[in-house]
Each structure stands twice: as structure tokens, then as C-alpha cells.
JSON list of C-alpha atoms in Angstrom, two decimals:
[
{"chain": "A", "resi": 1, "resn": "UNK", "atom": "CA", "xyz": [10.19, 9.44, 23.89]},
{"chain": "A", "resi": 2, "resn": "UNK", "atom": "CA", "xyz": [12.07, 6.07, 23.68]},
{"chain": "A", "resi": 3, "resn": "UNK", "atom": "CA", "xyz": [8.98, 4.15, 24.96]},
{"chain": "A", "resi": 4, "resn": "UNK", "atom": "CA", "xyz": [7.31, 5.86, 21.72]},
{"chain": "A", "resi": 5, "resn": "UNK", "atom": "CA", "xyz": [10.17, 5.35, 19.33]},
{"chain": "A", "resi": 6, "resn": "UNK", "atom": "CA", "xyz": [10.02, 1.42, 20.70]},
{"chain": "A", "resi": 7, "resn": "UNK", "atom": "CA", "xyz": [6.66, 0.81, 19.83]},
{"chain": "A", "resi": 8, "resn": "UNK", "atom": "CA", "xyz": [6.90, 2.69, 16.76]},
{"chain": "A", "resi": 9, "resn": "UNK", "atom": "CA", "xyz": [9.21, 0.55, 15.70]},
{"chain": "A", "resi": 10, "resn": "UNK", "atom": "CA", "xyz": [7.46, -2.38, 16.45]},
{"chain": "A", "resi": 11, "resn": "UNK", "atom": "CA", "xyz": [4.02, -1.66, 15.17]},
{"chain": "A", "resi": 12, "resn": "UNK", "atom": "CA", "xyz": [6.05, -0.36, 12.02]},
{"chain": "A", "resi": 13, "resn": "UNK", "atom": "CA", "xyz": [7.35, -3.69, 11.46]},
{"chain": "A", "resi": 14, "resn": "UNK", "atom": "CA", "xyz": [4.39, -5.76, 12.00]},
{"chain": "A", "resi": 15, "resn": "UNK", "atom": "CA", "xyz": [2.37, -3.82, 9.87]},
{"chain": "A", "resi": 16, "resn": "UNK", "atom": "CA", "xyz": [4.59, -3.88, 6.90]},
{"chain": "A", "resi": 17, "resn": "UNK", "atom": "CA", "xyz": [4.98, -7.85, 7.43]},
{"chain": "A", "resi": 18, "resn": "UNK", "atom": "CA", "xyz": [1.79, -7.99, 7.35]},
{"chain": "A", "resi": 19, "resn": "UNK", "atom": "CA", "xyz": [1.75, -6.20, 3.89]},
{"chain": "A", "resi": 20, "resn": "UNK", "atom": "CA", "xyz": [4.04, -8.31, 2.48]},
{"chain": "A", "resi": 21, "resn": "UNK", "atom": "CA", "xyz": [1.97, -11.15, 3.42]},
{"chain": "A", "resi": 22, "resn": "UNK", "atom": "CA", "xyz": [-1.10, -9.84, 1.71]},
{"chain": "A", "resi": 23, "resn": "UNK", "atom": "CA", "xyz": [0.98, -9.34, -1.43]},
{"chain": "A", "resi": 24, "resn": "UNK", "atom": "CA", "xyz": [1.99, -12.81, -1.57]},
{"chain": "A", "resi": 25, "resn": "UNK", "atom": "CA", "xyz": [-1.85, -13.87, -0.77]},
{"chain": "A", "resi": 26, "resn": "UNK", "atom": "CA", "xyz": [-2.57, -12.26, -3.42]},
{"chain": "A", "resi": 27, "resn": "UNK", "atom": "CA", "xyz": [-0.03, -13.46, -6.15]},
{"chain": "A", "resi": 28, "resn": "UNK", "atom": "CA", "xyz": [-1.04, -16.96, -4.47]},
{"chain": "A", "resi": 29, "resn": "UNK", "atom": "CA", "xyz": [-4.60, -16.48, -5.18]},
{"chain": "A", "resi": 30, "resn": "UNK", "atom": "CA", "xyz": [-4.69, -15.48, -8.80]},
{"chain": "A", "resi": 31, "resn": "UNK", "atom": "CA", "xyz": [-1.85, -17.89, -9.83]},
{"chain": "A", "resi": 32, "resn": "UNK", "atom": "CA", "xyz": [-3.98, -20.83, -8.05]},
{"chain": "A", "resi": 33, "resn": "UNK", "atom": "CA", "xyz": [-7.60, -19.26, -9.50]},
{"chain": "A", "resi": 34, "resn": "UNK", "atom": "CA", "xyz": [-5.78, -20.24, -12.82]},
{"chain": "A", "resi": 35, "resn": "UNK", "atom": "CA", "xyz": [-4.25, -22.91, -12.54]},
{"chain": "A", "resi": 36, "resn": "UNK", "atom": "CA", "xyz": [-7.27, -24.53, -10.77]},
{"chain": "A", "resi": 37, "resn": "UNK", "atom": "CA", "xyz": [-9.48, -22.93, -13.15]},
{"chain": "A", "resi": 38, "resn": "UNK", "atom": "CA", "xyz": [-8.36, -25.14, -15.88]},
{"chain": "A", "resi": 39, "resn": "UNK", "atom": "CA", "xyz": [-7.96, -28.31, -14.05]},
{"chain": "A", "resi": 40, "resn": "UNK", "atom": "CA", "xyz": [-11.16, -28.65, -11.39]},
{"chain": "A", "resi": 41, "resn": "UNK", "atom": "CA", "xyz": [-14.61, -28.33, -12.92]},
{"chain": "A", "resi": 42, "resn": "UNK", "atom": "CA", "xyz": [-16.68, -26.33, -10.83]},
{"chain": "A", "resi": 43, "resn": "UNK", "atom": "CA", "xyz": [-14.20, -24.31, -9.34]},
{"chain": "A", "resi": 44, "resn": "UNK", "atom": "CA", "xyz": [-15.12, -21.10, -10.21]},
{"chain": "A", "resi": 45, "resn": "UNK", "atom": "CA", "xyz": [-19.11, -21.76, -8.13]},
{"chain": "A", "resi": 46, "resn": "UNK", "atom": "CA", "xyz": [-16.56, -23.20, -5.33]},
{"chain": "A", "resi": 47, "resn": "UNK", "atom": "CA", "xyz": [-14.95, -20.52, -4.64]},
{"chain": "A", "resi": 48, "resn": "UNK", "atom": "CA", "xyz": [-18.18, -17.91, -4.98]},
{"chain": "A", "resi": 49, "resn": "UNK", "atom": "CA", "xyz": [-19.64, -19.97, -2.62]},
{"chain": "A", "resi": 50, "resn": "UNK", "atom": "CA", "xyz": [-17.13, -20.28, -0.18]},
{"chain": "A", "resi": 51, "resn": "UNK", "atom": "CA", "xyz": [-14.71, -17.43, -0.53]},
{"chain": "A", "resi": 52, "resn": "UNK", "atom": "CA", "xyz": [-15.76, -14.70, -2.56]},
{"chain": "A", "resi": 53, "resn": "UNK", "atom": "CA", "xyz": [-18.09, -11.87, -0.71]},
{"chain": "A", "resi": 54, "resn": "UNK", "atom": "CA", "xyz": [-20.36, -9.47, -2.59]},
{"chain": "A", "resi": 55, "resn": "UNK", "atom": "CA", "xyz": [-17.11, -6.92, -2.98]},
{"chain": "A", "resi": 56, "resn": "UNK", "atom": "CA", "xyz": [-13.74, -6.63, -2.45]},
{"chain": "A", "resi": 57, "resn": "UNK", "atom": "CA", "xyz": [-11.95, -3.28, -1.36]},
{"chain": "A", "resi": 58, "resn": "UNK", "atom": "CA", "xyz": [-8.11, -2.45, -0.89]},
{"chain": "A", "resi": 59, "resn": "UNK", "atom": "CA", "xyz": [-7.23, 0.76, -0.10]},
{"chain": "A", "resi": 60, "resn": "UNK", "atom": "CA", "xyz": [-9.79, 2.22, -2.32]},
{"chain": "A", "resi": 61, "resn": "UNK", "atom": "CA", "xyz": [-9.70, 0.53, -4.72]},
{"chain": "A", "resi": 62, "resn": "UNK", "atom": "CA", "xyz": [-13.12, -1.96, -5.25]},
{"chain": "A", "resi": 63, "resn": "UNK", "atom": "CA", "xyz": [-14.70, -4.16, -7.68]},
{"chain": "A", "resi": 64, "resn": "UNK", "atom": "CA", "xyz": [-18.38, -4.98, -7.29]},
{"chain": "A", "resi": 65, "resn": "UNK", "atom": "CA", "xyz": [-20.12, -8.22, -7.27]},
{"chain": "A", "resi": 66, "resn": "UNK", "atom": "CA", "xyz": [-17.50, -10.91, -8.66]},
{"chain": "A", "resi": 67, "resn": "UNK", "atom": "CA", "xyz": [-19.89, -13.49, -8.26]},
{"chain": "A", "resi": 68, "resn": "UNK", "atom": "CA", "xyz": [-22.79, -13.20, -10.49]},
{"chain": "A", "resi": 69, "resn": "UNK", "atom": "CA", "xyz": [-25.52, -16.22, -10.40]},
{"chain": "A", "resi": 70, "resn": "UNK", "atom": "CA", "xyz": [-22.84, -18.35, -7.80]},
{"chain": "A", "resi": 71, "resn": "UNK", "atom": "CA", "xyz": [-20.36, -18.19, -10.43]},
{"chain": "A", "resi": 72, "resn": "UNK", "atom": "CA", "xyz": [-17.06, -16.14, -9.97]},
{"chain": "A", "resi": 73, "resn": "UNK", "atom": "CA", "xyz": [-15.98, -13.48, -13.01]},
{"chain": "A", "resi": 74, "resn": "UNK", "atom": "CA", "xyz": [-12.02, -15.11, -12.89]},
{"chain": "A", "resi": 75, "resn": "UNK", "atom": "CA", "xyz": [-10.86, -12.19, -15.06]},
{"chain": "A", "resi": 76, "resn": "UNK", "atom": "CA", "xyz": [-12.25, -9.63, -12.66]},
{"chain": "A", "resi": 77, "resn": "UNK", "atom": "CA", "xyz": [-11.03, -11.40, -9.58]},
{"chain": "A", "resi": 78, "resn": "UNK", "atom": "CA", "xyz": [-7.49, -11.64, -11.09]},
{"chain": "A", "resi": 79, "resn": "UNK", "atom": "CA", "xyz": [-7.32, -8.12, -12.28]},
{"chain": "A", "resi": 80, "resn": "UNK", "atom": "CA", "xyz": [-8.43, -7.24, -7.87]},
{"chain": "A", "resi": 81, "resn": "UNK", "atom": "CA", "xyz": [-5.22, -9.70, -7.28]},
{"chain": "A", "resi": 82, "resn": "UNK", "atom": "CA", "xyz": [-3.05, -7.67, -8.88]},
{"chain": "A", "resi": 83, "resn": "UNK", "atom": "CA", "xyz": [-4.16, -4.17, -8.13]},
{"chain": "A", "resi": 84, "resn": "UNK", "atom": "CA", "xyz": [-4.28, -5.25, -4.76]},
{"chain": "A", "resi": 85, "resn": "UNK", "atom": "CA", "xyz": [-0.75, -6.81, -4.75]},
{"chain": "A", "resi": 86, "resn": "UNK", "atom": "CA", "xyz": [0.63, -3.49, -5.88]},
{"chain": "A", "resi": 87, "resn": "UNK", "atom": "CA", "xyz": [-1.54, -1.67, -3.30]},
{"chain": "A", "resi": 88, "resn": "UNK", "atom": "CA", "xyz": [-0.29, -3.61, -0.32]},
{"chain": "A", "resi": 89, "resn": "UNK", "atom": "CA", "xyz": [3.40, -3.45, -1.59]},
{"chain": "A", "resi": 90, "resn": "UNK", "atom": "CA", "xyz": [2.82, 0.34, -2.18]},
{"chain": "A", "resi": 91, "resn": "UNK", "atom": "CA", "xyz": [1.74, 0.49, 1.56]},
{"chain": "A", "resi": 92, "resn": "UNK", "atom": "CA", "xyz": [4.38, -2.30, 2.91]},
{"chain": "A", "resi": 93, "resn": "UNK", "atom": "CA", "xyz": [7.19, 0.14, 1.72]},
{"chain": "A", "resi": 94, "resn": "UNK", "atom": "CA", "xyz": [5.24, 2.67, 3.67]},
{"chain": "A", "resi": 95, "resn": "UNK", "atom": "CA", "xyz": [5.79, 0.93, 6.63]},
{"chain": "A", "resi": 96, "resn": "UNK", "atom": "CA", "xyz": [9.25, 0.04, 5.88]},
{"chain": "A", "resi": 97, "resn": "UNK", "atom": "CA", "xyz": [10.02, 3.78, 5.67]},
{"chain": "A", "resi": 98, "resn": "UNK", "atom": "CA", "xyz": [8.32, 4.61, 8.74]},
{"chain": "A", "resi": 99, "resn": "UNK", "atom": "CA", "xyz": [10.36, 1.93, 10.63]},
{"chain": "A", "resi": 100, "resn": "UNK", "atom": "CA", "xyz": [13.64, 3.08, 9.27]},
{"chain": "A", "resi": 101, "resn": "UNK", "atom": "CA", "xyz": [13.03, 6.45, 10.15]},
{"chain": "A", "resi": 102, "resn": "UNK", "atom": "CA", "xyz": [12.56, 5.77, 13.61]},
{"chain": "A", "resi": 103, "resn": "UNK", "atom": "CA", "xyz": [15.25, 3.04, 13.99]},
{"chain": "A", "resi": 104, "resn": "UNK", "atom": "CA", "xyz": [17.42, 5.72, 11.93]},
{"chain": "A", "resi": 105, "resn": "UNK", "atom": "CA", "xyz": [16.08, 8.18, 14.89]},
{"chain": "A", "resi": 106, "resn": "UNK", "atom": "CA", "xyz": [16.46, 6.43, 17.78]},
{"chain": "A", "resi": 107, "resn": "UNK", "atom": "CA", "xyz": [20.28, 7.29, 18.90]},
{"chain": "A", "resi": 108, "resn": "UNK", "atom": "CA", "xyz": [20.20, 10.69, 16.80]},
{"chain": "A", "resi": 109, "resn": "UNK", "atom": "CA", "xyz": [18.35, 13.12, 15.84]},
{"chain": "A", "resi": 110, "resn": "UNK", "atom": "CA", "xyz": [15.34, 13.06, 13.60]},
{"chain": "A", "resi": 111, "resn": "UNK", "atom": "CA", "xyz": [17.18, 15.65, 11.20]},
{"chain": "A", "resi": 112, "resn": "UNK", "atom": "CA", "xyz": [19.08, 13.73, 8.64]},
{"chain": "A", "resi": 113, "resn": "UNK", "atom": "CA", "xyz": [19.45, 13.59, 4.95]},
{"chain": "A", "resi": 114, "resn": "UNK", "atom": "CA", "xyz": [18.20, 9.56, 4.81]},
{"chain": "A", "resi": 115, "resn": "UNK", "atom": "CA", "xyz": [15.21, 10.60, 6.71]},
{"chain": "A", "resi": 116, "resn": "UNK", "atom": "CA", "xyz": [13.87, 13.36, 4.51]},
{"chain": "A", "resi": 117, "resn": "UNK", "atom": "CA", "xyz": [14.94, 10.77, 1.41]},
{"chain": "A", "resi": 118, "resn": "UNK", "atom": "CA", "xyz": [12.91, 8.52, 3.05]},
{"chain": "A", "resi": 119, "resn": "UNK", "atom": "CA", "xyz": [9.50, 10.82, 4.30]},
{"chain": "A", "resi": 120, "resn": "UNK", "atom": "CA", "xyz": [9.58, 12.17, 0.59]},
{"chain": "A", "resi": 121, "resn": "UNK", "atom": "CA", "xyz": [9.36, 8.65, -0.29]},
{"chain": "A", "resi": 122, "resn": "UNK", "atom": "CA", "xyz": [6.42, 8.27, 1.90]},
{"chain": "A", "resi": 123, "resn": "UNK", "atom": "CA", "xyz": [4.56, 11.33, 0.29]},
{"chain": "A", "resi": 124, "resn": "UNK", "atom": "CA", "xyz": [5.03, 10.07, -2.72]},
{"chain": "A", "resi": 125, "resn": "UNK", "atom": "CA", "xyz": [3.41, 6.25, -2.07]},
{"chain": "A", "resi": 126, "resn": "UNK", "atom": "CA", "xyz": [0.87, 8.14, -0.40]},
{"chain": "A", "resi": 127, "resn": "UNK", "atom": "CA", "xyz": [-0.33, 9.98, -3.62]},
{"chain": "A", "resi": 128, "resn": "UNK", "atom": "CA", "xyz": [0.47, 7.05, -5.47]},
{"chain": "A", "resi": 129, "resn": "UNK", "atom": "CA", "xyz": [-2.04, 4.75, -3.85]},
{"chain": "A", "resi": 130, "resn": "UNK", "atom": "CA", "xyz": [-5.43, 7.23, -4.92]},
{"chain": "A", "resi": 131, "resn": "UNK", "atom": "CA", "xyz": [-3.52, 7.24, -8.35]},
{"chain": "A", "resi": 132, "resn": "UNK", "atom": "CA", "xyz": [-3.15, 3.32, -8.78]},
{"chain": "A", "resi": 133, "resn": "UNK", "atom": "CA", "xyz": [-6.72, 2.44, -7.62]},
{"chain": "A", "resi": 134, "resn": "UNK", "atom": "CA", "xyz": [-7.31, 5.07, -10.14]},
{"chain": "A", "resi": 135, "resn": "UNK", "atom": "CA", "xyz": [-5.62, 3.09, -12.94]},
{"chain": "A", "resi": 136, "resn": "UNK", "atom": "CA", "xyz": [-6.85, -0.12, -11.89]},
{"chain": "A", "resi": 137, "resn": "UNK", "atom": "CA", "xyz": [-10.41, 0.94, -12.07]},
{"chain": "A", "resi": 138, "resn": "UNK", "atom": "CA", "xyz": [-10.45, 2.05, -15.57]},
{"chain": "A", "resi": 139, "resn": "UNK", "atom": "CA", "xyz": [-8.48, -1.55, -16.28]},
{"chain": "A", "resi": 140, "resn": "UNK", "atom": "CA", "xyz": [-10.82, -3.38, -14.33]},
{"chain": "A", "resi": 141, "resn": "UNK", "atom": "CA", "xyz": [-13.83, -1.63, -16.44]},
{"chain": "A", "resi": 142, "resn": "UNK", "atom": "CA", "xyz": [-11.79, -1.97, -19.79]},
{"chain": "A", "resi": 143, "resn": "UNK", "atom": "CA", "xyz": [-11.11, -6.12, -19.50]},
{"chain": "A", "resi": 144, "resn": "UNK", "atom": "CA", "xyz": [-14.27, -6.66, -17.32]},
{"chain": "A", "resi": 145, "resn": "UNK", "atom": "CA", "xyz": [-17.00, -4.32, -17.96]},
{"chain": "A", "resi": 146, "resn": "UNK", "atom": "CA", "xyz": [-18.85, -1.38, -16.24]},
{"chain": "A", "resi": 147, "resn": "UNK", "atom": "CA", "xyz": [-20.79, -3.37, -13.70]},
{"chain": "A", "resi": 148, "resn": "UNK", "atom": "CA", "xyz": [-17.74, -4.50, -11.77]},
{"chain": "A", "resi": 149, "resn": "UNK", "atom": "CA", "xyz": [-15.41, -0.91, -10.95]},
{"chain": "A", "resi": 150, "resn": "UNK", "atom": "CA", "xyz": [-16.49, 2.26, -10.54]},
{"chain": "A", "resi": 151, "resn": "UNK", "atom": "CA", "xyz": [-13.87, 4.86, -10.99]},
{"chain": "A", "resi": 152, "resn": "UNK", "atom": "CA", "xyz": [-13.05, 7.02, -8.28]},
{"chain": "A", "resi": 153, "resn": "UNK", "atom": "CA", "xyz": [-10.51, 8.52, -6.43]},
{"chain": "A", "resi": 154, "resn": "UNK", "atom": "CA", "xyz": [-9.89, 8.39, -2.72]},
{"chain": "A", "resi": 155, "resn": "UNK", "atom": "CA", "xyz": [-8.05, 12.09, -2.32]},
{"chain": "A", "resi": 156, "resn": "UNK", "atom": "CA", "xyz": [-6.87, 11.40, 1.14]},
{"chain": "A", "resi": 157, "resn": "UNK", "atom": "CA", "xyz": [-4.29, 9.59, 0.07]},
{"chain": "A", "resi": 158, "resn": "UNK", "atom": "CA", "xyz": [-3.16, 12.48, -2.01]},
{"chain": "A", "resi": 159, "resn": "UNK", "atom": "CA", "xyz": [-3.87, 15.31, 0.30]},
{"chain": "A", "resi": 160, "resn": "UNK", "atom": "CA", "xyz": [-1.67, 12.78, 2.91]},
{"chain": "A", "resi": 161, "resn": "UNK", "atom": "CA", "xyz": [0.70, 12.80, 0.52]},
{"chain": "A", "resi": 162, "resn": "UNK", "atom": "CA", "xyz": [1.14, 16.44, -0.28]},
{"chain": "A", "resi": 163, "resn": "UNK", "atom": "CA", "xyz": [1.35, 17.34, 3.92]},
{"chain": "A", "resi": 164, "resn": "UNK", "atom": "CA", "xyz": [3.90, 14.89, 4.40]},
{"chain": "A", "resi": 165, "resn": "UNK", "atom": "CA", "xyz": [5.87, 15.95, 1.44]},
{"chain": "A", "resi": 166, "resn": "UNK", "atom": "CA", "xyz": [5.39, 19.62, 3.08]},
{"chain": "A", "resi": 167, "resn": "UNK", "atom": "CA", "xyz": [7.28, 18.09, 6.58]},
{"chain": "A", "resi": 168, "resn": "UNK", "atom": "CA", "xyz": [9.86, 16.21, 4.18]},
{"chain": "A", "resi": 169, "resn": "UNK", "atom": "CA", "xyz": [10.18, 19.95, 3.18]},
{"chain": "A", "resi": 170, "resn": "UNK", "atom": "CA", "xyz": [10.54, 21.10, 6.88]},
{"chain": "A", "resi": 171, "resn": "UNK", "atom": "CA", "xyz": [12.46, 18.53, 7.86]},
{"chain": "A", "resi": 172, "resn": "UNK", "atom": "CA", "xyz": [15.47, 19.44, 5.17]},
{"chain": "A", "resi": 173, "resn": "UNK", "atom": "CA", "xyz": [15.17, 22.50, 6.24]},
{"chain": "A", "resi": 174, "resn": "UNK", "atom": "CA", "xyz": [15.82, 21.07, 9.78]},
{"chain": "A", "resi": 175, "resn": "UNK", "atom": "CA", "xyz": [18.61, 19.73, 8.47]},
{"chain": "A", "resi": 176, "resn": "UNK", "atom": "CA", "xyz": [20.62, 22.57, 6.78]},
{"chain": "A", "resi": 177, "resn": "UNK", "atom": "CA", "xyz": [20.07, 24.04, 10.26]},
{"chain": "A", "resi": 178, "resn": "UNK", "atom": "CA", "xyz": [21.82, 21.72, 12.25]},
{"chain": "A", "resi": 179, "resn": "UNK", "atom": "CA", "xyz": [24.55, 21.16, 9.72]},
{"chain": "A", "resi": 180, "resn": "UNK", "atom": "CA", "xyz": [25.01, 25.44, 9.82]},
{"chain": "A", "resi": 181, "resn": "UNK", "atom": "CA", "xyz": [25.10, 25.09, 13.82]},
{"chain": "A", "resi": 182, "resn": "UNK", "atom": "CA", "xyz": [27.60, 21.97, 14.06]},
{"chain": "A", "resi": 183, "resn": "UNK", "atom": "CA", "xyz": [29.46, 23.81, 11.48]},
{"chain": "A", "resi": 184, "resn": "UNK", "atom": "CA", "xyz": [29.79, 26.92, 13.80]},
{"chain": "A", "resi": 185, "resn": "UNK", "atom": "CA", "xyz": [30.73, 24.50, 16.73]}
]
């Protein structure tokens, strides 16, 4: 179990680095699309040529075909920044929960009030992620148009969410236990 709780922790970590990273590639991106925008002609077909694929996808969340004729839509490829940012963030924390349950785990025993805080937490990103792509979409149609979201929602996220805010459930439960048995003890 510690070999498990170990590596848990690592991949934990990495993963919600690796989050964090994307969020910041992402606030890069659109900041630079407009400030370069402005300032280098031809920047928009520069990027379509050599950046932009036919679709971009985050965690459900997708616009279609930014690049129309080898030019890139900037408005709909800002609006993917940001929904984006906020999806990776939403998952980094995720991963940050995960990693602080099991480091909170590690010498003790899973049942504690920080860790059912924190797995409610988790539940709760989970639903939200189906629920921003959600908003995003409809934002994405309302500044761009309908050729470049379709609205849909991904309800794995939300049926993820709802089990593991069933275990946060549980795992309170878990802990009224052991504080009854220390309490006899």
C-alpha cells in the first residue's frame, strides 16, 4: 500500500503541474494572438498554417474549424483560450486534491475531516467541468457563430461527479465511526 500511495503521489503531482502549465499556455496564447494580431500583418494565415489544426478539444469542450480559407477566426480561438484555461485549472485543482489526500493519508488513516472536504471538492470540479464546456459553448456560438461550437454535454463528468460525492458521503461516515471508536478507547 505505500508503494501505491508513493506513486499516487507522484503521478498526482505531475499531472496537476502539468495543468497548470496548460493554463498558462493558454493565457500566453490568447494574450500573444492579440497583441501580435495588431502588430504583424499576416499573422492570423501564420498561425492557421502552422499551428492551428482543423479543431481543438479540452475536456469536452470543442470548437470546429478556426481556420476558414488559411485564415484563423482570432475571436473564436481566444474564446477556446479561455474556456480551456478554466478547464485545465478546474482539472489542476483536481489533481491537487487527489495529491493531498494521499500525502494527508500516508501516515494515517484515509478517514479524516480534510479528506472528505477535499473528495467533495473533487465531485464538485468533476460536475463542474460538463457544466463549463456547457457555458462556453453557448458563448463560443453567441460571439462567434453556429459553425464553430456545438453544444453538448459530456455527462461523465457529472455522473463522476455524483459517485465520488456518494464516497465523500461514505467516507464521513467513516469518519464519525472512528471518532465514536477512539472515543470509546
Amino acid at each position: 500500500m505505500k508503494g501505491l500511495n508513493k506513486l499516487g503521489k507522484v503521478i498526482t503531482k505531475i499531472l496537476e503541474v502539468f495543468h497548470w502549465i496548460g493554463v498558462v499556455g493558454m493565457g500566453i496564447a490568447s494574450i500573444g494572438i492579440i497583441i501580435a494580431n495588431n502588430s504583424v500583418e499576416n499573422f492570423r494565415s501564420l498561425v492557421a498554417e502552422n499551428f492551428v489544426r482543423e479543431d481543438f478539444a479540452v475536456y469536452g469542450f470543442q470548437i470546429s474549424a478556426p481556420v476558414v480559407n488559411g485564415e484563423l477566426n482570432v475571436a473564436a480561438f481566444i474564446v477556446f483560450c479561455i474556456g480551456a484555461a478554466v478547464l485545465l485549472a478546474v482539472m489542476a485543482m483536481i489533481f491537487r486534491n487527489l495529491h493531498l489526500i494521499f500525502k494527508k493519508s500516508e501516515n494515517s488513516t484515509p478517514f479524516q475531516k480534510d479528506n472528505v472536504r477535499m473528495m467533495r471538492e473533487i465531485g464538485i470540479f468533476a460536475i463542474a467541468i460538463p457544466v463549463i464546456g456547457f457555458i462556453m459553448s453557448v458563448i463560443t456560438r453567441l460571439v462567434c457563430g453556429v459553425d464553430f461550437a456545438e453544444i453538448s454535454v459530456d455527462m461523465g463528468g457529472i455522473s463522476m461527479g455524483i459517485i465520488v460525492l456518494c464516497f465523500s458521503q461514505f467516507f464521513a461516515h467513516g469518519v464519525k465511526l472512528e471518532n465514536d471508536v477512539d472515543g470509546l478507547l
